[in-house]
PDB file of C-alpha atoms in Angstrom:
ATOM      1  CA  MET A   1       3.168  19.046 -78.837  1.00 41.00           C
ATOM      2  CA  SER A   2       5.548  16.377 -80.108  1.00 43.00           C
ATOM      3  CA  GLU A   3       4.907  14.156 -83.126  1.00 43.00           C
ATOM      4  CA  SER A   4       5.681  10.460 -83.188  1.00 39.00           C
ATOM      5  CA  GLN A   5       6.695   8.386 -86.201  1.00 38.00           C
ATOM      6  CA  ASP A   6       3.105   7.304 -86.811  1.00 39.00           C
ATOM      7  CA  GLY A   7       1.989  10.919 -87.051  1.00 42.00           C
ATOM      8  CA  THR A   8       0.140  11.057 -83.722  1.00 39.00           C
ATOM      9  CA  THR A   9       0.752  13.912 -81.313  1.00 46.00           C
ATOM     10  CA  SER A  10       1.136  14.170 -77.573  1.00 50.00           C
ATOM     11  CA  ALA A  11       0.567  17.335 -75.577  1.00 59.00           C
ATOM     12  CA  ALA A  12       3.311  18.894 -73.486  1.00 74.00           C
ATOM     13  CA  PRO A  13       2.130  20.923 -70.481  1.00 80.00           C
ATOM     14  CA  PHE A  14       3.018  24.234 -72.167  1.00 69.00           C
ATOM     15  CA  GLY A  15       2.776  23.230 -75.805  1.00 71.00           C
ATOM     16  CA  SER A  16       5.901  24.347 -77.650  1.00 64.00           C
ATOM     17  CA  ALA A  17       6.548  27.185 -75.188  1.00 61.00           C
ATOM     18  CA  SER A  18       8.840  27.060 -72.179  1.00 59.00           C
ATOM     19  CA  GLN A  19       7.456  27.105 -68.657  1.00 61.00           C
ATOM     20  CA  GLU A  20       9.009  30.547 -68.169  1.00 53.00           C
ATOM     21  CA  ARG A  21       7.235  31.987 -71.186  1.00 53.00           C
ATOM     22  CA  PHE A  22       3.932  30.442 -70.125  1.00 50.00           C
ATOM     23  CA  VAL A  23       4.195  31.962 -66.634  1.00 52.00           C
ATOM     24  CA  LEU A  24       5.133  35.358 -68.032  1.00 48.00           C
ATOM     25  CA  SER A  25       2.155  35.386 -70.397  1.00 47.00           C
ATOM     26  CA  ARG A  26      -0.185  34.123 -67.680  1.00 52.00           C
ATOM     27  CA  ARG A  27       0.674  37.074 -65.453  1.00 49.00           C
ATOM     28  CA  TYR A  28      -1.452  39.341 -67.580  1.00 48.00           C
ATOM     29  CA  ALA A  29      -3.957  36.849 -68.961  1.00 54.00           C
ATOM     30  CA  ALA A  30      -6.715  37.430 -66.438  1.00 52.00           C
ATOM     31  CA  GLY A  31      -6.877  41.173 -66.883  1.00 53.00           C
ATOM     32  CA  THR A  32      -6.005  41.602 -70.526  1.00 55.00           C
ATOM     33  CA  GLY A  33      -8.396  43.634 -72.620  1.00 68.00           C
ATOM     34  CA  GLY A  34      -8.794  43.880 -76.364  1.00 82.00           C
ATOM     35  CA  VAL A  35      -8.570  40.902 -78.714  1.00 88.00           C
ATOM     36  CA  ARG A  36      -6.462  38.870 -76.296  1.00 87.00           C
ATOM     37  CA  GLY A  37      -8.995  39.324 -73.523  1.00 87.00           C
ATOM     38  CA  LEU A  38     -11.917  38.308 -75.745  1.00 90.00           C
ATOM     39  CA  LEU A  39      -9.966  35.249 -76.887  1.00 93.00           C
ATOM     40  CA  ILE A  40      -9.410  34.170 -73.276  1.00 91.00           C
ATOM     41  CA  THR A  41     -13.123  34.548 -72.552  1.00 92.00           C
ATOM     42  CA  MET A  42     -14.029  32.422 -75.569  1.00 95.00           C
ATOM     43  CA  LEU A  43     -11.476  29.756 -74.706  1.00 95.00           C
ATOM     44  CA  GLY A  44     -12.922  29.556 -71.211  1.00 93.00           C
ATOM     45  CA  ASP A  45     -16.568  29.663 -72.297  1.00 94.00           C
ATOM     46  CA  TYR A  46     -16.572  27.319 -75.272  1.00 96.00           C
ATOM     47  CA  VAL A  47     -13.360  25.341 -75.732  1.00 96.00           C
ATOM     48  CA  ARG A  48     -12.742  24.455 -72.064  1.00 94.00           C
ATOM     49  CA  PRO A  49     -16.211  22.990 -71.277  1.00 93.00           C
ATOM     50  CA  ALA A  50     -16.429  21.183 -74.640  1.00 91.00           C
ATOM     51  CA  GLY A  51     -13.121  19.397 -74.058  1.00 90.00           C
ATOM     52  CA  GLN A  52     -12.617  19.409 -77.827  1.00 90.00           C
ATOM     53  CA  PRO A  53     -10.216  21.267 -80.138  1.00 92.00           C
ATOM     54  CA  ALA A  54     -11.591  24.098 -82.242  1.00 94.00           C
ATOM     55  CA  PRO A  55     -10.660  25.172 -85.769  1.00 94.00           C
ATOM     56  CA  THR A  56      -8.970  28.500 -86.409  1.00 95.00           C
ATOM     57  CA  SER A  57     -11.935  29.464 -88.574  1.00 94.00           C
ATOM     58  CA  ALA A  58     -14.290  29.295 -85.571  1.00 95.00           C
ATOM     59  CA  PHE A  59     -12.287  31.983 -83.780  1.00 96.00           C
ATOM     60  CA  VAL A  60     -12.095  34.102 -86.940  1.00 96.00           C
ATOM     61  CA  ASP A  61     -15.893  33.862 -87.198  1.00 96.00           C
ATOM     62  CA  ALA A  62     -16.613  34.469 -83.500  1.00 96.00           C
ATOM     63  CA  LEU A  63     -14.152  37.343 -83.007  1.00 96.00           C
ATOM     64  CA  GLY A  64     -15.274  38.871 -86.288  1.00 96.00           C
ATOM     65  CA  ARG A  65     -18.672  39.412 -84.687  1.00 96.00           C
ATOM     66  CA  PHE A  66     -16.944  41.866 -82.341  1.00 94.00           C
ATOM     67  CA  GLY A  67     -15.323  43.734 -85.212  1.00 95.00           C
ATOM     68  CA  VAL A  68     -11.970  41.938 -84.961  1.00 95.00           C
ATOM     69  CA  LYS A  69     -10.333  41.577 -88.378  1.00 96.00           C
ATOM     70  CA  GLU A  70      -9.081  38.176 -89.471  1.00 96.00           C
ATOM     71  CA  GLU A  71      -5.417  39.231 -89.405  1.00 96.00           C
ATOM     72  CA  ALA A  72      -5.698  40.447 -85.795  1.00 95.00           C
ATOM     73  CA  CYS A  73      -7.451  37.212 -84.819  1.00 95.00           C
ATOM     74  CA  ARG A  74      -4.752  35.037 -86.375  1.00 95.00           C
ATOM     75  CA  GLN A  75      -2.042  37.109 -84.698  1.00 94.00           C
ATOM     76  CA  ALA A  76      -3.722  36.636 -81.314  1.00 92.00           C
ATOM     77  CA  LEU A  77      -3.964  32.874 -81.889  1.00 95.00           C
ATOM     78  CA  ALA A  78      -0.317  32.667 -82.968  1.00 93.00           C
ATOM     79  CA  ARG A  79       0.775  34.526 -79.860  1.00 90.00           C
ATOM     80  CA  ALA A  80      -1.400  32.287 -77.670  1.00 90.00           C
ATOM     81  CA  ALA A  81       0.309  29.237 -79.176  1.00 91.00           C
ATOM     82  CA  ALA A  82       3.753  30.775 -78.712  1.00 90.00           C
ATOM     83  CA  ASP A  83       2.919  31.524 -75.078  1.00 87.00           C
ATOM     84  CA  GLY A  84       1.935  27.927 -74.397  1.00 87.00           C
ATOM     85  CA  TRP A  85      -1.817  28.436 -74.161  1.00 90.00           C
ATOM     86  CA  LEU A  86      -2.777  26.607 -77.348  1.00 93.00           C
ATOM     87  CA  ILE A  87      -1.377  23.626 -79.233  1.00 93.00           C
ATOM     88  CA  PRO A  88      -2.044  23.731 -82.992  1.00 93.00           C
ATOM     89  CA  ASN A  89      -2.585  20.521 -84.934  1.00 91.00           C
ATOM     90  CA  ARG A  90      -2.742  20.566 -88.718  1.00 87.00           C
ATOM     91  CA  GLU A  91      -5.273  18.242 -90.361  1.00 81.00           C
ATOM     92  CA  GLY A  92      -5.415  18.611 -94.117  1.00 75.00           C
ATOM     93  CA  ARG A  93      -6.313  22.189 -94.985  1.00 79.00           C
ATOM     94  CA  TYR A  94      -7.391  23.081 -91.452  1.00 82.00           C
ATOM     95  CA  THR A  95      -5.627  23.858 -88.194  1.00 91.00           C
ATOM     96  CA  TRP A  96      -7.256  22.687 -84.970  1.00 94.00           C
ATOM     97  CA  LEU A  97      -6.357  24.327 -81.671  1.00 94.00           C
ATOM     98  CA  HIS A  98      -6.146  22.356 -78.430  1.00 94.00           C
ATOM     99  CA  LEU A  99      -5.770  23.847 -74.949  1.00 94.00           C
ATOM    100  CA  SER A 100      -2.396  23.020 -73.446  1.00 92.00           C
ATOM    101  CA  PRO A 101      -2.705  21.068 -70.169  1.00 90.00           C
ATOM    102  CA  ALA A 102      -1.288  24.022 -68.236  1.00 88.00           C
ATOM    103  CA  PHE A 103      -3.715  26.519 -69.762  1.00 89.00           C
ATOM    104  CA  GLN A 104      -6.596  24.092 -69.263  1.00 91.00           C
ATOM    105  CA  GLU A 105      -5.782  24.131 -65.549  1.00 89.00           C
ATOM    106  CA  PHE A 106      -5.523  27.920 -65.581  1.00 87.00           C
ATOM    107  CA  LEU A 107      -8.953  28.240 -67.217  1.00 90.00           C
ATOM    108  CA  ASP A 108     -10.464  25.708 -64.791  1.00 91.00           C
ATOM    109  CA  LEU A 109      -9.283  27.799 -61.852  1.00 85.00           C
ATOM    110  CA  GLY A 110     -10.567  30.938 -63.560  1.00 86.00           C
ATOM    111  CA  ALA A 111     -13.994  29.377 -64.070  1.00 90.00           C
ATOM    112  CA  GLU A 112     -14.164  28.468 -60.386  1.00 90.00           C
ATOM    113  CA  ARG A 113     -13.399  32.073 -59.474  1.00 86.00           C
ATOM    114  CA  ILE A 114     -15.796  33.596 -62.013  1.00 90.00           C
ATOM    115  CA  PHE A 115     -18.817  31.357 -61.456  1.00 93.00           C
ATOM    116  CA  GLY A 116     -18.251  31.063 -57.717  1.00 92.00           C
ATOM    117  CA  PHE A 117     -17.940  34.820 -57.292  1.00 93.00           C
ATOM    118  CA  THR A 118     -20.704  36.203 -55.074  1.00 92.00           C
ATOM    119  CA  ALA A 119     -19.654  39.889 -54.701  1.00 93.00           C
ATOM    120  CA  ALA A 120     -19.455  39.410 -50.917  1.00 94.00           C
ATOM    121  CA  GLN A 121     -17.640  37.050 -48.572  1.00 94.00           C
ATOM    122  CA  PRO A 122     -20.345  34.768 -47.139  1.00 88.00           C
ATOM    123  CA  GLU A 123     -18.521  33.926 -43.900  1.00 91.00           C
ATOM    124  CA  TRP A 124     -15.782  35.817 -42.078  1.00 95.00           C
ATOM    125  CA  ASP A 125     -14.140  35.035 -38.747  1.00 95.00           C
ATOM    126  CA  GLY A 126     -12.844  38.588 -38.269  1.00 95.00           C
ATOM    127  CA  ARG A 127      -9.257  37.799 -39.172  1.00 97.00           C
ATOM    128  CA  TRP A 128      -7.162  39.546 -41.813  1.00 97.00           C
ATOM    129  CA  LEU A 129      -4.353  38.290 -44.017  1.00 98.00           C
ATOM    130  CA  VAL A 130      -1.635  40.960 -44.090  1.00 97.00           C
ATOM    131  CA  VAL A 131       1.247  41.109 -46.560  1.00 97.00           C
ATOM    132  CA  LEU A 132       4.151  43.507 -46.114  1.00 97.00           C
ATOM    133  CA  ALA A 133       5.928  43.792 -49.451  1.00 95.00           C
ATOM    134  CA  ARG A 134       7.642  46.412 -51.563  1.00 91.00           C
ATOM    135  CA  ALA A 135       9.543  46.180 -54.821  1.00 90.00           C
ATOM    136  CA  ALA A 136      12.574  48.366 -55.404  1.00 89.00           C
ATOM    137  CA  GLU A 137      12.237  51.394 -57.683  1.00 88.00           C
ATOM    138  CA  THR A 138      14.497  49.612 -60.159  1.00 90.00           C
ATOM    139  CA  ASN A 139      12.174  46.579 -60.228  1.00 89.00           C
ATOM    140  CA  ARG A 140       9.426  48.216 -62.275  1.00 89.00           C
ATOM    141  CA  ALA A 141       7.988  44.918 -63.476  1.00 86.00           C
ATOM    142  CA  GLY A 142       7.808  43.667 -59.899  1.00 87.00           C
ATOM    143  CA  ARG A 143       6.075  46.831 -58.703  1.00 91.00           C
ATOM    144  CA  HIS A 144       3.457  46.505 -61.457  1.00 89.00           C
ATOM    145  CA  LEU A 145       3.002  42.825 -60.697  1.00 86.00           C
ATOM    146  CA  LEU A 146       2.453  43.407 -56.973  1.00 90.00           C
ATOM    147  CA  ARG A 147      -0.055  46.157 -57.639  1.00 90.00           C
ATOM    148  CA  THR A 148      -2.116  44.305 -60.232  1.00 88.00           C
ATOM    149  CA  ARG A 149      -1.965  40.679 -59.142  1.00 87.00           C
ATOM    150  CA  LEU A 150      -2.514  41.310 -55.420  1.00 92.00           C
ATOM    151  CA  ARG A 151      -5.542  43.434 -56.267  1.00 91.00           C
ATOM    152  CA  TRP A 152      -6.845  40.672 -58.526  1.00 87.00           C
ATOM    153  CA  ALA A 153      -6.472  38.342 -55.535  1.00 89.00           C
ATOM    154  CA  GLY A 154      -8.683  40.632 -53.437  1.00 92.00           C
ATOM    155  CA  PHE A 155      -5.966  42.529 -51.557  1.00 96.00           C
ATOM    156  CA  GLY A 156      -6.169  46.243 -50.884  1.00 97.00           C
ATOM    157  CA  SER A 157      -3.398  48.615 -49.855  1.00 97.00           C
ATOM    158  CA  PRO A 158      -4.242  51.026 -46.999  1.00 96.00           C
ATOM    159  CA  ALA A 159      -0.620  52.229 -46.849  1.00 95.00           C
ATOM    160  CA  PRO A 160       2.491  51.906 -49.041  1.00 94.00           C
ATOM    161  CA  GLY A 161       3.917  48.393 -48.839  1.00 95.00           C
ATOM    162  CA  VAL A 162       0.933  47.073 -46.834  1.00 97.00           C
ATOM    163  CA  TRP A 163      -1.620  44.722 -48.395  1.00 97.00           C
ATOM    164  CA  VAL A 164      -4.674  43.328 -46.601  1.00 98.00           C
ATOM    165  CA  THR A 165      -7.562  40.988 -47.358  1.00 98.00           C
ATOM    166  CA  THR A 166     -10.312  39.302 -45.371  1.00 97.00           C
ATOM    167  CA  HIS A 167      -9.744  36.117 -47.427  1.00 96.00           C
ATOM    168  CA  THR A 168      -7.277  34.377 -45.154  1.00 96.00           C
ATOM    169  CA  ASP A 169      -7.157  31.300 -47.399  1.00 94.00           C
ATOM    170  CA  ARG A 170      -5.163  33.143 -50.062  1.00 94.00           C
ATOM    171  CA  VAL A 171      -1.705  32.696 -48.560  1.00 95.00           C
ATOM    172  CA  VAL A 172      -0.519  30.477 -51.409  1.00 91.00           C
ATOM    173  CA  GLU A 173      -1.817  32.955 -53.981  1.00 89.00           C
ATOM    174  CA  ALA A 174       0.025  35.784 -52.223  1.00 93.00           C
ATOM    175  CA  GLU A 175       3.227  33.740 -52.083  1.00 93.00           C
ATOM    176  CA  PHE A 176       2.964  33.031 -55.810  1.00 88.00           C
ATOM    177  CA  VAL A 177       2.719  36.760 -56.585  1.00 90.00           C
ATOM    178  CA  LEU A 178       5.634  37.557 -54.272  1.00 93.00           C
ATOM    179  CA  ASP A 179       7.738  34.935 -56.025  1.00 90.00           C
ATOM    180  CA  GLU A 180       6.897  36.288 -59.464  1.00 85.00           C
ATOM    181  CA  ALA A 181       7.644  39.846 -58.352  1.00 88.00           C
ATOM    182  CA  GLU A 182      10.967  38.604 -56.912  1.00 90.00           C
ATOM    183  CA  VAL A 183      10.316  40.098 -53.463  1.00 93.00           C
ATOM    184  CA  ARG A 184       9.530  36.912 -51.502  1.00 91.00           C
ATOM    185  CA  GLU A 185      12.697  36.982 -49.376  1.00 91.00           C
ATOM    186  CA  GLU A 186      12.080  40.562 -48.212  1.00 91.00           C
ATOM    187  CA  ALA A 187       8.314  40.201 -47.636  1.00 95.00           C
ATOM    188  CA  GLN A 188       6.336  39.064 -44.581  1.00 96.00           C
ATOM    189  CA  ILE A 189       2.866  37.539 -44.311  1.00 97.00           C
ATOM    190  CA  PHE A 190       0.740  37.696 -41.137  1.00 97.00           C
ATOM    191  CA  LEU A 191      -2.648  36.610 -39.858  1.00 97.00           C
ATOM    192  CA  SER A 192      -4.100  39.348 -37.668  1.00 96.00           C
ATOM    193  CA  GLU A 193      -7.217  40.519 -35.816  1.00 95.00           C
ATOM    194  CA  TYR A 194      -8.611  43.984 -35.306  1.00 92.00           C
ATOM    195  CA  LEU A 195      -8.485  44.886 -31.600  1.00 91.00           C
ATOM    196  CA  ALA A 196      -8.940  48.646 -31.234  1.00 89.00           C
ATOM    197  CA  GLY A 197      -8.530  51.966 -33.012  1.00 91.00           C
ATOM    198  CA  GLY A 198     -10.334  53.774 -35.779  1.00 88.00           C
ATOM    199  CA  GLU A 199     -13.401  52.473 -37.564  1.00 91.00           C
ATOM    200  CA  LEU A 200     -12.778  49.582 -39.928  1.00 93.00           C
ATOM    201  CA  SER A 201     -14.800  51.443 -42.549  1.00 92.00           C
ATOM    202  CA  ILE A 202     -11.970  53.982 -42.733  1.00 93.00           C
ATOM    203  CA  LEU A 203      -9.421  51.218 -43.361  1.00 95.00           C
ATOM    204  CA  VAL A 204     -11.656  49.734 -46.064  1.00 96.00           C
ATOM    205  CA  ARG A 205     -11.952  53.075 -47.862  1.00 95.00           C
ATOM    206  CA  GLN A 206      -8.185  53.548 -47.700  1.00 96.00           C
ATOM    207  CA  ALA A 207      -7.488  50.073 -49.057  1.00 97.00           C
ATOM    208  CA  TRP A 208     -10.092  49.840 -51.847  1.00 97.00           C
ATOM    209  CA  ASP A 209     -11.875  52.256 -54.171  1.00 95.00           C
ATOM    210  CA  LEU A 210     -15.363  50.912 -53.548  1.00 95.00           C
ATOM    211  CA  ASP A 211     -16.969  53.855 -55.361  1.00 95.00           C
ATOM    212  CA  GLU A 212     -15.280  52.749 -58.581  1.00 94.00           C
ATOM    213  CA  VAL A 213     -16.427  49.149 -58.053  1.00 95.00           C
ATOM    214  CA  GLU A 214     -19.982  50.332 -57.350  1.00 96.00           C
ATOM    215  CA  GLN A 215     -20.007  52.345 -60.584  1.00 96.00           C
ATOM    216  CA  GLU A 216     -18.892  49.227 -62.492  1.00 95.00           C
ATOM    217  CA  TYR A 217     -21.779  47.277 -60.969  1.00 97.00           C
ATOM    218  CA  GLU A 218     -24.245  50.000 -61.936  1.00 96.00           C
ATOM    219  CA  ALA A 219     -22.969  49.886 -65.525  1.00 96.00           C
ATOM    220  CA  PHE A 220     -23.221  46.080 -65.576  1.00 97.00           C
ATOM    221  CA  LEU A 221     -26.801  46.156 -64.313  1.00 97.00           C
ATOM    222  CA  ALA A 222     -27.768  48.783 -66.867  1.00 96.00           C
ATOM    223  CA  GLU A 223     -26.172  46.956 -69.807  1.00 95.00           C
ATOM    224  CA  PHE A 224     -27.374  43.421 -69.179  1.00 96.00           C
ATOM    225  CA  ALA A 225     -30.895  44.248 -68.052  1.00 91.00           C
ATOM    226  CA  ARG A 226     -31.526  45.696 -71.537  1.00 91.00           C
ATOM    227  CA  PRO A 227     -32.685  43.545 -74.481  1.00 90.00           C
ATOM    228  CA  PRO A 228     -29.612  41.571 -75.585  1.00 89.00           C
ATOM    229  CA  SER A 229     -27.958  41.131 -78.962  1.00 93.00           C
ATOM    230  CA  ASP A 230     -29.666  38.706 -81.325  1.00 95.00           C
ATOM    231  CA  ASP A 231     -26.328  36.911 -81.760  1.00 97.00           C
ATOM    232  CA  PRO A 232     -26.078  34.163 -79.092  1.00 97.00           C
ATOM    233  CA  LEU A 233     -22.259  34.169 -79.081  1.00 96.00           C
ATOM    234  CA  VAL A 234     -22.045  37.928 -78.763  1.00 96.00           C
ATOM    235  CA  ARG A 235     -24.483  38.263 -75.869  1.00 97.00           C
ATOM    236  CA  LEU A 236     -22.979  35.449 -73.775  1.00 97.00           C
ATOM    237  CA  THR A 237     -19.359  36.437 -74.440  1.00 95.00           C
ATOM    238  CA  ARG A 238     -20.078  40.047 -73.507  1.00 95.00           C
ATOM    239  CA  LEU A 239     -21.803  38.930 -70.322  1.00 96.00           C
ATOM    240  CA  VAL A 240     -18.977  36.673 -69.131  1.00 94.00           C
ATOM    241  CA  HIS A 241     -16.279  39.097 -70.264  1.00 92.00           C
ATOM    242  CA  ALA A 242     -17.829  41.900 -68.206  1.00 93.00           C
ATOM    243  CA  TRP A 243     -18.353  39.621 -65.198  1.00 94.00           C
ATOM    244  CA  ARG A 244     -14.749  38.416 -65.368  1.00 90.00           C
ATOM    245  CA  ARG A 245     -13.582  42.005 -64.954  1.00 89.00           C
ATOM    246  CA  LEU A 246     -15.881  42.564 -61.979  1.00 92.00           C
ATOM    247  CA  ALA A 247     -14.597  39.403 -60.307  1.00 90.00           C
ATOM    248  CA  LEU A 248     -11.091  40.851 -60.614  1.00 87.00           C
ATOM    249  CA  ILE A 249     -11.703  44.356 -59.295  1.00 91.00           C
ATOM    250  CA  ASP A 250     -14.180  43.592 -56.480  1.00 95.00           C
ATOM    251  CA  PRO A 251     -12.430  42.368 -53.294  1.00 95.00           C
ATOM    252  CA  ALA A 252     -15.632  40.545 -52.230  1.00 95.00           C
ATOM    253  CA  LEU A 253     -15.593  41.920 -48.692  1.00 97.00           C
ATOM    254  CA  PRO A 254     -17.783  40.599 -45.866  1.00 96.00           C
ATOM    255  CA  THR A 255     -21.245  42.124 -45.791  1.00 94.00           C
ATOM    256  CA  GLN A 256     -20.529  43.976 -42.549  1.00 94.00           C
ATOM    257  CA  LEU A 257     -17.715  45.900 -44.267  1.00 96.00           C
ATOM    258  CA  LEU A 258     -19.718  46.858 -47.359  1.00 95.00           C
ATOM    259  CA  PRO A 259     -21.720  50.071 -47.808  1.00 91.00           C
ATOM    260  CA  GLN A 260     -25.477  49.861 -47.443  1.00 90.00           C
ATOM    261  CA  GLY A 261     -27.317  49.187 -50.679  1.00 90.00           C
ATOM    262  CA  TRP A 262     -24.295  47.497 -52.297  1.00 93.00           C
ATOM    263  CA  HIS A 263     -25.210  46.647 -55.913  1.00 95.00           C
ATOM    264  CA  GLY A 264     -23.076  43.521 -56.038  1.00 95.00           C
ATOM    265  CA  ALA A 265     -25.830  41.202 -54.810  1.00 92.00           C
ATOM    266  CA  ARG A 266     -28.218  42.355 -57.560  1.00 95.00           C
ATOM    267  CA  ALA A 267     -25.488  41.954 -60.177  1.00 97.00           C
ATOM    268  CA  VAL A 268     -24.763  38.372 -59.060  1.00 96.00           C
ATOM    269  CA  LYS A 269     -28.400  37.394 -59.525  1.00 96.00           C
ATOM    270  CA  LEU A 270     -28.565  39.087 -62.930  1.00 97.00           C
ATOM    271  CA  PHE A 271     -25.371  37.387 -64.141  1.00 97.00           C
ATOM    272  CA  HIS A 272     -26.480  33.884 -63.215  1.00 97.00           C
ATOM    273  CA  ARG A 273     -30.006  34.419 -64.531  1.00 97.00           C
ATOM    274  CA  GLN A 274     -28.833  35.698 -67.918  1.00 97.00           C
ATOM    275  CA  HIS A 275     -26.040  33.122 -68.178  1.00 97.00           C
ATOM    276  CA  ALA A 276     -28.525  30.298 -67.644  1.00 97.00           C
ATOM    277  CA  ARG A 277     -30.784  31.770 -70.328  1.00 97.00           C
ATOM    278  CA  TRP A 278     -28.115  32.496 -72.921  1.00 97.00           C
ATOM    279  CA  GLU A 279     -25.553  29.693 -72.505  1.00 97.00           C
ATOM    280  CA  PRO A 280     -27.426  26.864 -74.327  1.00 97.00           C
ATOM    281  CA  ALA A 281     -27.909  28.849 -77.532  1.00 97.00           C
ATOM    282  CA  ALA A 282     -24.324  30.135 -77.469  1.00 97.00           C
ATOM    283  CA  THR A 283     -22.986  26.599 -77.047  1.00 97.00           C
ATOM    284  CA  ARG A 284     -25.077  25.376 -79.974  1.00 96.00           C
ATOM    285  CA  GLU A 285     -23.805  28.231 -82.150  1.00 97.00           C
ATOM    286  CA  TRP A 286     -20.189  27.475 -81.234  1.00 96.00           C
ATOM    287  CA  GLU A 287     -20.710  23.803 -82.038  1.00 95.00           C
ATOM    288  CA  ARG A 288     -22.262  24.787 -85.375  1.00 95.00           C
ATOM    289  CA  ILE A 289     -19.352  26.931 -86.550  1.00 94.00           C
ATOM    290  CA  CYS A 290     -16.852  24.275 -85.408  1.00 92.00           C
ATOM    291  CA  ALA A 291     -18.785  21.507 -87.174  1.00 90.00           C
ATOM    292  CA  GLN A 292     -18.541  23.325 -90.510  1.00 81.00           C
ATOM    293  CA  MET A 293     -14.893  22.269 -90.674  1.00 66.00           C
ATOM    294  CA  ARG A 294     -15.420  18.608 -89.811  1.00 58.00           C
TER     295      ARG A 294
END
């Protein structure tokens, strides 16, 4: 954010951070746990839809309800500002935090993925998107990036260097990961169809650990069918935070490729039902703790 002579401020796309630093921090944003992960969930749940800046004290209050100490909260906020996620603006004794335009866009895309996630691909024409890509042993960061980000995009790996998904519209997303991993020039991307050979169920089991995903769904159903916390911020943040993780680890395969009795459909209904019930009160509570500083 730059300041003019009259004291007003204008937002740069990445705040005071460089584009390179923003991209590097964004690589891990979606899957980060701990304080940083909770902060991302809160930014997406409360700051993004409100379209208004929030005071530092609101985050100290909200994260404190999860046992996060004030020092750890302020450190997370400072790092978020340094990474180009947030733009701080000092007004008197208080600091207000705005979303940078770039992080606003990132959170908008994340919300589309989270709230549009259905745990199964509704329509499938039988085609597969196939990526052939490997990072050299010396490119450890690239190897980690391929493994994590392609899986977050719904790809599975049935064999070393081979990545497949039934979501054929994710070419651009795959290209973005290949660029970041610095393997784009050596990689190939194909559209393919299954013609003959072994059962597709075998390929699916080789590419994805569906048992692990199913266990995560069972845990989600057990946790959020129980009576919730009395704190409206805590119950909604926990719900969305848990669902965000499921949307990352579940490849959302077509129904015909999923095991019988797949728990994903039940979890989708539970998430949307509880979110509709809990969101109004959580929004009012967030507005209340922000208004205390106005």
